[in-house]
mmCIF file of C-alpha atoms in Angstrom:
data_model
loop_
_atom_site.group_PDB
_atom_site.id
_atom_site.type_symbol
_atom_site.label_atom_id
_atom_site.label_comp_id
_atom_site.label_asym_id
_atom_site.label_seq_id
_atom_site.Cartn_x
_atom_site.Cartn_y
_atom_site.Cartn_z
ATOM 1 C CA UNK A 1 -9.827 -14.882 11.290
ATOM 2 C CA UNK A 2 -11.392 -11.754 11.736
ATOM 3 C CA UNK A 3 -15.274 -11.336 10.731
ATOM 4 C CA UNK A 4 -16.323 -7.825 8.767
ATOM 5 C CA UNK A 5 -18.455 -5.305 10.334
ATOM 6 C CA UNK A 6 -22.141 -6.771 10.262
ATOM 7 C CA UNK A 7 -25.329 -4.563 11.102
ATOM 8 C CA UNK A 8 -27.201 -4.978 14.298
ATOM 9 C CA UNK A 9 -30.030 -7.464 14.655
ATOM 10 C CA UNK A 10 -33.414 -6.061 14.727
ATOM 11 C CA UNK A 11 -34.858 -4.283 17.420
ATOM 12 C CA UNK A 12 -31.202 -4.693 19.199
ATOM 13 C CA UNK A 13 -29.549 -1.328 20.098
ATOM 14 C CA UNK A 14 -25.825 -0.941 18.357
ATOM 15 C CA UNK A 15 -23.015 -0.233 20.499
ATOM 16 C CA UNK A 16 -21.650 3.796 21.201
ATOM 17 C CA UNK A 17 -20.079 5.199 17.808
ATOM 18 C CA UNK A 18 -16.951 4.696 19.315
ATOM 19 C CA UNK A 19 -16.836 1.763 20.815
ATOM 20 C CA UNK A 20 -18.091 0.366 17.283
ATOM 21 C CA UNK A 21 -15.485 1.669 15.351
ATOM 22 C CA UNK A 22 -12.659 0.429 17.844
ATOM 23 C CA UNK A 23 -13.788 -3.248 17.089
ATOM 24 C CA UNK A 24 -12.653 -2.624 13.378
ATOM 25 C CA UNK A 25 -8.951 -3.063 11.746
ATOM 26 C CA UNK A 26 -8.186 -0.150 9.119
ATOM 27 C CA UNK A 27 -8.012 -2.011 5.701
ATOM 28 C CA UNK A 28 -4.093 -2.680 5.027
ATOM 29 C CA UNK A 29 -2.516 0.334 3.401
ATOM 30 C CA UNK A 30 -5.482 2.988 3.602
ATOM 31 C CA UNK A 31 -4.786 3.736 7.631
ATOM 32 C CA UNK A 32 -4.344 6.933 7.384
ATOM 33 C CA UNK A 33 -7.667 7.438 5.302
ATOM 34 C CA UNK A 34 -9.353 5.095 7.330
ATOM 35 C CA UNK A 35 -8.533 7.320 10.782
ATOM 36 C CA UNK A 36 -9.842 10.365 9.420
ATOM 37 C CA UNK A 37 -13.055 8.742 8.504
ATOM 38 C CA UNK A 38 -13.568 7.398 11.792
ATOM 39 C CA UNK A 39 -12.953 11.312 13.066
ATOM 40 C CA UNK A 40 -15.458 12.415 10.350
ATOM 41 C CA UNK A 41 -17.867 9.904 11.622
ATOM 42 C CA UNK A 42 -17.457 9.945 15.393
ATOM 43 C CA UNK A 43 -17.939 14.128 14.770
ATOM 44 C CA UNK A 44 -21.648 13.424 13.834
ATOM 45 C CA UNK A 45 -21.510 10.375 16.856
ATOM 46 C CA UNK A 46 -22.236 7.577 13.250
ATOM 47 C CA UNK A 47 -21.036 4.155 14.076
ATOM 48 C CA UNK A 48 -20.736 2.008 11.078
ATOM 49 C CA UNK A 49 -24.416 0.953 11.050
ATOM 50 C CA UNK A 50 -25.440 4.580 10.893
ATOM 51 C CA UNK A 51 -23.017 5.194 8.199
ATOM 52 C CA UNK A 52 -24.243 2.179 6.390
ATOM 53 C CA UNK A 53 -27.608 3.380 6.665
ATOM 54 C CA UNK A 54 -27.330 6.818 5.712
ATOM 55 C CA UNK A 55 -24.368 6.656 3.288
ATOM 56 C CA UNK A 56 -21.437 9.519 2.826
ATOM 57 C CA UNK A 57 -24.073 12.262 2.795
ATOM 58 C CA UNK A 58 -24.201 13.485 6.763
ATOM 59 C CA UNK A 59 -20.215 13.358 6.597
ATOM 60 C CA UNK A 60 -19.977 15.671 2.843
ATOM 61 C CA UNK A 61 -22.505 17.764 4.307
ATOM 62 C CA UNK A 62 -20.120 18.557 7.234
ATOM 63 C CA UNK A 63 -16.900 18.286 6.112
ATOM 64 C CA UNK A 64 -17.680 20.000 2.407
ATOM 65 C CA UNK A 65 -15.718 17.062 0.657
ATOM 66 C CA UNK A 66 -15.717 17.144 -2.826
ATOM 67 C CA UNK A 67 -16.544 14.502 -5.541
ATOM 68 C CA UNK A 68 -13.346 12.763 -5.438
ATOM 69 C CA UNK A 69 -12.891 12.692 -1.766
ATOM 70 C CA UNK A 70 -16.441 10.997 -1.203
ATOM 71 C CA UNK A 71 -15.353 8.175 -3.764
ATOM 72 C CA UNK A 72 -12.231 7.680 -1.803
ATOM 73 C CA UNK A 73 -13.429 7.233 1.387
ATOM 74 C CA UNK A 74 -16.537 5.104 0.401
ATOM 75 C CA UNK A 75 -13.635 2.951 -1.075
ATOM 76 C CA UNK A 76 -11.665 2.625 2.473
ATOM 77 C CA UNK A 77 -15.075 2.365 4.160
ATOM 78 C CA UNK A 78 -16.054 -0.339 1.719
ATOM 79 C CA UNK A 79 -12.187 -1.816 2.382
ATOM 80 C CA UNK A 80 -12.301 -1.717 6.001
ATOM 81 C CA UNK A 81 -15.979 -3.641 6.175
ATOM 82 C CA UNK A 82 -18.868 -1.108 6.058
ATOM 83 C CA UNK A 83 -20.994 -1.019 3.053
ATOM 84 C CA UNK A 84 -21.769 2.802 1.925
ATOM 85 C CA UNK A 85 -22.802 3.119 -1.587
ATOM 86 C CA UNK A 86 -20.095 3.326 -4.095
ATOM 87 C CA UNK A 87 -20.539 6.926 -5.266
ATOM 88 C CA UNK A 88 -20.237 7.299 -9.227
ATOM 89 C CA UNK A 89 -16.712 8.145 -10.436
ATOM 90 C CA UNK A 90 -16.386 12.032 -11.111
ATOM 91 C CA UNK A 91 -15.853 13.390 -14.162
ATOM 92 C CA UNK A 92 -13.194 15.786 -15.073
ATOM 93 C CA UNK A 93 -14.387 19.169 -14.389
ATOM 94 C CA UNK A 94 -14.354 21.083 -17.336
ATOM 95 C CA UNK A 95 -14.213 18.695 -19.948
ATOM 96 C CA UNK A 96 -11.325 20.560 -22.130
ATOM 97 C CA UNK A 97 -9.152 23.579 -20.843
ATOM 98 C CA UNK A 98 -6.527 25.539 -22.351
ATOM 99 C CA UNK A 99 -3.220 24.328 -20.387
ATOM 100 C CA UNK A 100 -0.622 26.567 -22.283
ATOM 101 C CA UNK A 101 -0.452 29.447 -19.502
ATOM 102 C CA UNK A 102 0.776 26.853 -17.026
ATOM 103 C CA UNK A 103 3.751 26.299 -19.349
ATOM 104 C CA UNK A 104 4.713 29.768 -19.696
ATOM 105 C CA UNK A 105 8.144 30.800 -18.566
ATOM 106 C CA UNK A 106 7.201 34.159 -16.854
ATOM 107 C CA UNK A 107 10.681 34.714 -15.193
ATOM 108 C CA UNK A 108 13.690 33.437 -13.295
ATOM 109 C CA UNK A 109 12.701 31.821 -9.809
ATOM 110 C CA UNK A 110 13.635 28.278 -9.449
ATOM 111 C CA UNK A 111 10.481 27.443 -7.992
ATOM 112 C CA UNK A 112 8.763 28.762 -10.776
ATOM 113 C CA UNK A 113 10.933 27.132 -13.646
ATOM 114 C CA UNK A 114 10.373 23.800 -11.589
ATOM 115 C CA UNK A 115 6.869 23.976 -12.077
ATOM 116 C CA UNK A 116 6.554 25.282 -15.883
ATOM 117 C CA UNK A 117 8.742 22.328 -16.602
ATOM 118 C CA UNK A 118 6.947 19.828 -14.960
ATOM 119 C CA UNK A 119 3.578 21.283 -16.651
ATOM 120 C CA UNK A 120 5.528 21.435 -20.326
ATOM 121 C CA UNK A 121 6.800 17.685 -20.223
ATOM 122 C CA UNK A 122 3.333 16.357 -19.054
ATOM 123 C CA UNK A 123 1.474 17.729 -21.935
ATOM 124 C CA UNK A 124 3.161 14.821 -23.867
ATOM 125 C CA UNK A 125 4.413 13.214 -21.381
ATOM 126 C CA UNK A 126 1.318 12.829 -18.512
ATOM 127 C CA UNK A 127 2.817 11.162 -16.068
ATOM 128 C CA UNK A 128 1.253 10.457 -12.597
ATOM 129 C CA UNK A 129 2.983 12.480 -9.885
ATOM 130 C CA UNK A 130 4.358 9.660 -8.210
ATOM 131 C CA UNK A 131 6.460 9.208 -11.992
ATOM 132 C CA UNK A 132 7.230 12.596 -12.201
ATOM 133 C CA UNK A 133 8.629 12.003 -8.505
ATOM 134 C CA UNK A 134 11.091 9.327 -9.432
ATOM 135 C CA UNK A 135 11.684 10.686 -12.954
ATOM 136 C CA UNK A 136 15.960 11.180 -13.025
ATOM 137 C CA UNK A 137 17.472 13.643 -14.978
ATOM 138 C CA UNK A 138 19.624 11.147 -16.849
ATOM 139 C CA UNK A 139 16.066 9.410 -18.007
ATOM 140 C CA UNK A 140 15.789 13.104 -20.341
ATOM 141 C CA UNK A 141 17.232 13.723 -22.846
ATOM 142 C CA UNK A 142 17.162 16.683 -25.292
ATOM 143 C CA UNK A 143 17.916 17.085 -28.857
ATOM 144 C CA UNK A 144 17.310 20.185 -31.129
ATOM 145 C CA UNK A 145 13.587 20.025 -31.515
ATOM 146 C CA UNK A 146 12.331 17.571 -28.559
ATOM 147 C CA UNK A 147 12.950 15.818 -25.087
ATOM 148 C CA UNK A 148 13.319 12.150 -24.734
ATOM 149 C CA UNK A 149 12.103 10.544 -22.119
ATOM 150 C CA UNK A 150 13.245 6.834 -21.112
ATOM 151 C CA UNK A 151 11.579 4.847 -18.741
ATOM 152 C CA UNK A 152 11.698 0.660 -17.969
ATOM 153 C CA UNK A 153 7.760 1.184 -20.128
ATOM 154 C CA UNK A 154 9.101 2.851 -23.164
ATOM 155 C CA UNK A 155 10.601 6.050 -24.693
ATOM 156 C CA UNK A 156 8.528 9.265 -25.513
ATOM 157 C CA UNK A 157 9.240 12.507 -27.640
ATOM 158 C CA UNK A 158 8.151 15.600 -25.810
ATOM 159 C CA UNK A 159 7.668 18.339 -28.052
ATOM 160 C CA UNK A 160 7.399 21.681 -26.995
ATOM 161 C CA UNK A 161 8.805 21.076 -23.493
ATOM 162 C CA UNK A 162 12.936 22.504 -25.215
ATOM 163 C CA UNK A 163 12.360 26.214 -23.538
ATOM 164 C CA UNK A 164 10.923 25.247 -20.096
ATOM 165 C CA UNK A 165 13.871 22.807 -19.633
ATOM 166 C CA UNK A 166 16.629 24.773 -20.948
ATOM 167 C CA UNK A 167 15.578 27.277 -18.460
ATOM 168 C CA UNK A 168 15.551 25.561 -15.878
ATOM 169 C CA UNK A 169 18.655 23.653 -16.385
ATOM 170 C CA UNK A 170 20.302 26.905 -16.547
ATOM 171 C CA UNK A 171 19.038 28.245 -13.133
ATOM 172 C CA UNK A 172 19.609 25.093 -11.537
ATOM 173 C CA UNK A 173 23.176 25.264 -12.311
ATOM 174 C CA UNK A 174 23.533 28.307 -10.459
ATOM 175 C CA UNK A 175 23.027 26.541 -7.367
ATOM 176 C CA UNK A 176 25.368 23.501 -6.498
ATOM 177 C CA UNK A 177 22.816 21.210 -4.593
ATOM 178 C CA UNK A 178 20.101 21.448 -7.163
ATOM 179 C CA UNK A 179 23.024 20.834 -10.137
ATOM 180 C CA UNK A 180 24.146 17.496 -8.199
ATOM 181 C CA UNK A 181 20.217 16.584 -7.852
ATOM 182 C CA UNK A 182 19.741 13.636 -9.707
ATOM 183 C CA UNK A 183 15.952 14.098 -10.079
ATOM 184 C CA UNK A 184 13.536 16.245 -12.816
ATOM 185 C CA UNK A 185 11.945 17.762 -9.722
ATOM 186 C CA UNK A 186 14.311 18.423 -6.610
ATOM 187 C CA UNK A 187 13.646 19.656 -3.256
ATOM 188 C CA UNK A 188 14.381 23.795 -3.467
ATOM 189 C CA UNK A 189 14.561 24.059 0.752
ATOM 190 C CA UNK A 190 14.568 21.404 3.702
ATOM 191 C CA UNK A 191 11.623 20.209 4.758
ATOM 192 C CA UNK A 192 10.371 18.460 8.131
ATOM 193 C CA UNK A 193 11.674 15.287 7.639
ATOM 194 C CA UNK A 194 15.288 14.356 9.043
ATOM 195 C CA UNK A 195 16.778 12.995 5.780
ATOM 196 C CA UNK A 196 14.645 16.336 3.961
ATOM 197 C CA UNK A 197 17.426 18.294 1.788
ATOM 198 C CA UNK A 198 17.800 20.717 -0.978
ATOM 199 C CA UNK A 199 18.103 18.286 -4.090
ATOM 200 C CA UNK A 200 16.628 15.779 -2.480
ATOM 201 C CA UNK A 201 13.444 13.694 -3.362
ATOM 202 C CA UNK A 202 10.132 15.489 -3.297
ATOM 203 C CA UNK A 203 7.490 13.793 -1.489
ATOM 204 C CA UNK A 204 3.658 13.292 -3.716
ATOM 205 C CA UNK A 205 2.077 15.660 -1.350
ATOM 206 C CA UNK A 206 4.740 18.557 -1.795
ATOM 207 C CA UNK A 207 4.097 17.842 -5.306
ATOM 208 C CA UNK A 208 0.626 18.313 -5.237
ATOM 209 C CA UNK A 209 1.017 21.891 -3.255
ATOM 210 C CA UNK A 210 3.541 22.741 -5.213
ATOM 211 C CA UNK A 211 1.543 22.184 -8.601
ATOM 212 C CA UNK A 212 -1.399 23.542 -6.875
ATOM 213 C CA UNK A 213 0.883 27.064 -5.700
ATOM 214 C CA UNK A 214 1.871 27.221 -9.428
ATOM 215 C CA UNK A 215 -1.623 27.248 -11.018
ATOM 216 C CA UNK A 216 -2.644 29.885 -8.195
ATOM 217 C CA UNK A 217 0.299 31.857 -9.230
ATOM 218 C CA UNK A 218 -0.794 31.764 -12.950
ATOM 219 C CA UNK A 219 -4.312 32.472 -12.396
ATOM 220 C CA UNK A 220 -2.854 35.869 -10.677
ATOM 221 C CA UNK A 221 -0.491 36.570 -13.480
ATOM 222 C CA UNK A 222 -3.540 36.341 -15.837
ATOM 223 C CA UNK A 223 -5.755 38.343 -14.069
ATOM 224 C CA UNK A 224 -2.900 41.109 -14.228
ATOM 225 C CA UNK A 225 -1.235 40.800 -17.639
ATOM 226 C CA UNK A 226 -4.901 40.208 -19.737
ATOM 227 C CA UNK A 227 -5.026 43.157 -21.854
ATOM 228 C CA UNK A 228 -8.786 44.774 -22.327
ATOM 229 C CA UNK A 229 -10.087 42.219 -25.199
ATOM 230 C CA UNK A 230 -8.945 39.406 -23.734
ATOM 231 C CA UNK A 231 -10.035 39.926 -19.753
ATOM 232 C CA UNK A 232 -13.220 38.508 -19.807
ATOM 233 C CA UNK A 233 -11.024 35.177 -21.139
ATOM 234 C CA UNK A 234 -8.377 35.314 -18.932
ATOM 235 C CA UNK A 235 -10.555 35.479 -16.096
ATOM 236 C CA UNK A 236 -12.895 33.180 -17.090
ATOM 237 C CA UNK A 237 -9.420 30.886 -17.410
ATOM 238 C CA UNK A 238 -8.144 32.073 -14.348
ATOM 239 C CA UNK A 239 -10.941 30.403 -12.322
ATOM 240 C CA UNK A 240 -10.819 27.324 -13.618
ATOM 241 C CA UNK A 241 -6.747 27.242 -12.676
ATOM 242 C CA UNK A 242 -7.827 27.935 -9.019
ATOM 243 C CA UNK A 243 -8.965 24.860 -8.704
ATOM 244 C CA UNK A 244 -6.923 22.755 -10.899
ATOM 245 C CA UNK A 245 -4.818 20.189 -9.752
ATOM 246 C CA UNK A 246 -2.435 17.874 -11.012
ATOM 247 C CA UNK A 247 -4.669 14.888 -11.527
ATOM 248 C CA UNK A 248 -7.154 17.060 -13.290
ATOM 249 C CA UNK A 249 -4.474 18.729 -14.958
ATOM 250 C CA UNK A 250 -3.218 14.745 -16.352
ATOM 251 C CA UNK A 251 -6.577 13.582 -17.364
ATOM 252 C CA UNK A 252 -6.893 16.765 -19.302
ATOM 253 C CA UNK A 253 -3.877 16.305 -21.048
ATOM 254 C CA UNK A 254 -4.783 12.678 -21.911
ATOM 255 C CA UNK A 255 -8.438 14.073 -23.049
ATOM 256 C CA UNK A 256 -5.991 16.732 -25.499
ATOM 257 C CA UNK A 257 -4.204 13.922 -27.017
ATOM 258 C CA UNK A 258 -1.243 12.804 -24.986
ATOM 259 C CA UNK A 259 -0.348 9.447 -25.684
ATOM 260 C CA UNK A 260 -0.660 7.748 -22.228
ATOM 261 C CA UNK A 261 1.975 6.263 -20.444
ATOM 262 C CA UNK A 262 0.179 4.423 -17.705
ATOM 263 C CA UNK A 263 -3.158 2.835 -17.508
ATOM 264 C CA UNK A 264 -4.320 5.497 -14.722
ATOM 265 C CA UNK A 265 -6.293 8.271 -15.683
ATOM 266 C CA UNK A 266 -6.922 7.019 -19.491
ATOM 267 C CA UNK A 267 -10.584 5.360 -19.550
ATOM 268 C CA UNK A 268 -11.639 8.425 -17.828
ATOM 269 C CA UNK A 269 -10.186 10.939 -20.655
ATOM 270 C CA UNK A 270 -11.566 8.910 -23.054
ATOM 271 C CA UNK A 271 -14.783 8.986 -21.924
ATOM 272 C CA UNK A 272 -14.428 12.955 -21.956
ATOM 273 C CA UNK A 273 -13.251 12.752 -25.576
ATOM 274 C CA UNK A 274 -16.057 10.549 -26.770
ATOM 275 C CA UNK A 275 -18.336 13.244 -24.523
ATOM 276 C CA UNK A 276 -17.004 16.397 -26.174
ATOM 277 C CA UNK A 277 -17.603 14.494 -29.346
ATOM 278 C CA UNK A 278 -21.193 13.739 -28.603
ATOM 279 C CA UNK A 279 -21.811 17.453 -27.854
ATOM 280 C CA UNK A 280 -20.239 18.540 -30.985
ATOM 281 C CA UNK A 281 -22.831 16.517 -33.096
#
């Protein structure tokens, strides 16, 4: 049985930063995490007693990680043996933002429509991408005033979502893979992989990108469309969708009301609710 990672006796020299880090096994299912913060760490020549002593702080400095990224990799350090301080869970970052302008139907582009209805159904329906990723078509359904969403949890009304899918459904006829696509969200070119094709299943990460292209895209469309009395808004707004993404974009949802339909994300938005109350007297 393999022993953890245990700090040098006193007085005893530890072993090169690399040599160190080759004597550990990458906690079961965070490998890929745990290999870039060995990198991160061998950059600043840490072994794991120097990162236990000095904590994520050396490693932010350099690599500018943000909030969340420091309390994922002190998990997989923690995981893999080394004991760095857990890092408090960040917040989300504003508390309450106006989502609407993500849900906008600003014209005809596939990728676009995508998008819009992806952001429209997860304002009552916040799903976590890797749901929205396996969510079929034949799991919507829409009637004159809602969508209906079935899942093997439950079934949700989606108000407000009827434009953003009705558009899209439309353009996605146009094209014969994407009307065969089973999913919500289907591939719109080939990517790297072999078994890549248009219609085919998105992976999380393009999902991320392309959520984080589409709030990019908005912020732009703000900053161009905001007549005179309402600039200082829009690019107040604009800002905050430069940064947004999908995650954020869920636990805001959940913090605006959405009923959730997962355990992830929840405790946090209700902790922002409860905060926004506390500020409002």
């Amino acid at each position: 049985m393999r022993g953890g990672w245990q700090p040098p006796l006193p007085d005893m020299p530890a072993p090169p930063a690399a040599r160190a880090w080759a004597r550990l096994t990458p906690p079961l299912g965070y490998e890929p995490q745990w290999r870039r913060l060995v990198e991160a760490a061998l950059e600043l020549d840490l072994g794991p007693d120097a990162l236990a002593e000095t904590g994520m702080a050396p490693l932010v400095a350099a690599r500018n990680w943000k909030p969340a990224t420091v309390a994922l990799y002190s998990k997989v350090a923690r995981y893999g043996g080394v004991g760095v301080p857990q890092p408090p869970t960040p917040e989300p970052d504003p508390p309450t933002l106006d989502l609407r302008e993500l849900t906008r139907v600003r014209g005809e582009a596939p990728e676009h429509l995508r998008s819009v209805t992806w952001c429209a159904i997860a304002l009552g329906w916040p799903g976590t991408v890797g749901q929205f990723r396996s969510l079929r078509r034949d799991q919507v359904r829409a009637t004159a005033r809602r969508l209906l969403i079935s899942t093997a949890d439950g079934e949700w009304a989606v108000p407000g979502a009827l434009t953003a899918w009705h558009a899209w459904e439309t353009v996605r006829g146009r094209f014969p893979a994407l009307a065969a696509s089973p999913w919500v969200l289907p591939a719109l070119r080939r990517g790297p992989g072999i078994e890549s094709h248009v219609g085919g299943q998105l992976s999380t990460q393009a999902l991320q990108v392309t959520f984080a292209k589409h709030a990019v895209r908005t912020a732009a469309a703000l900053r161009a469309t905001a007549p005179p009395g309402r600039r200082e808004h829009a690019e107040a707004l604009a800002a905050d969708y430069l940064t947004l993404s999908y995650d954020s974009y869920r636990r805001l949802a959940l913090a605006g009301g959405a009923e959730p339909v997962g355990p992830r994300g929840a405790v946090r938005a209700l902790r922002s609710v409860h905060r926004a109350a506390r500020r409002a007297g």
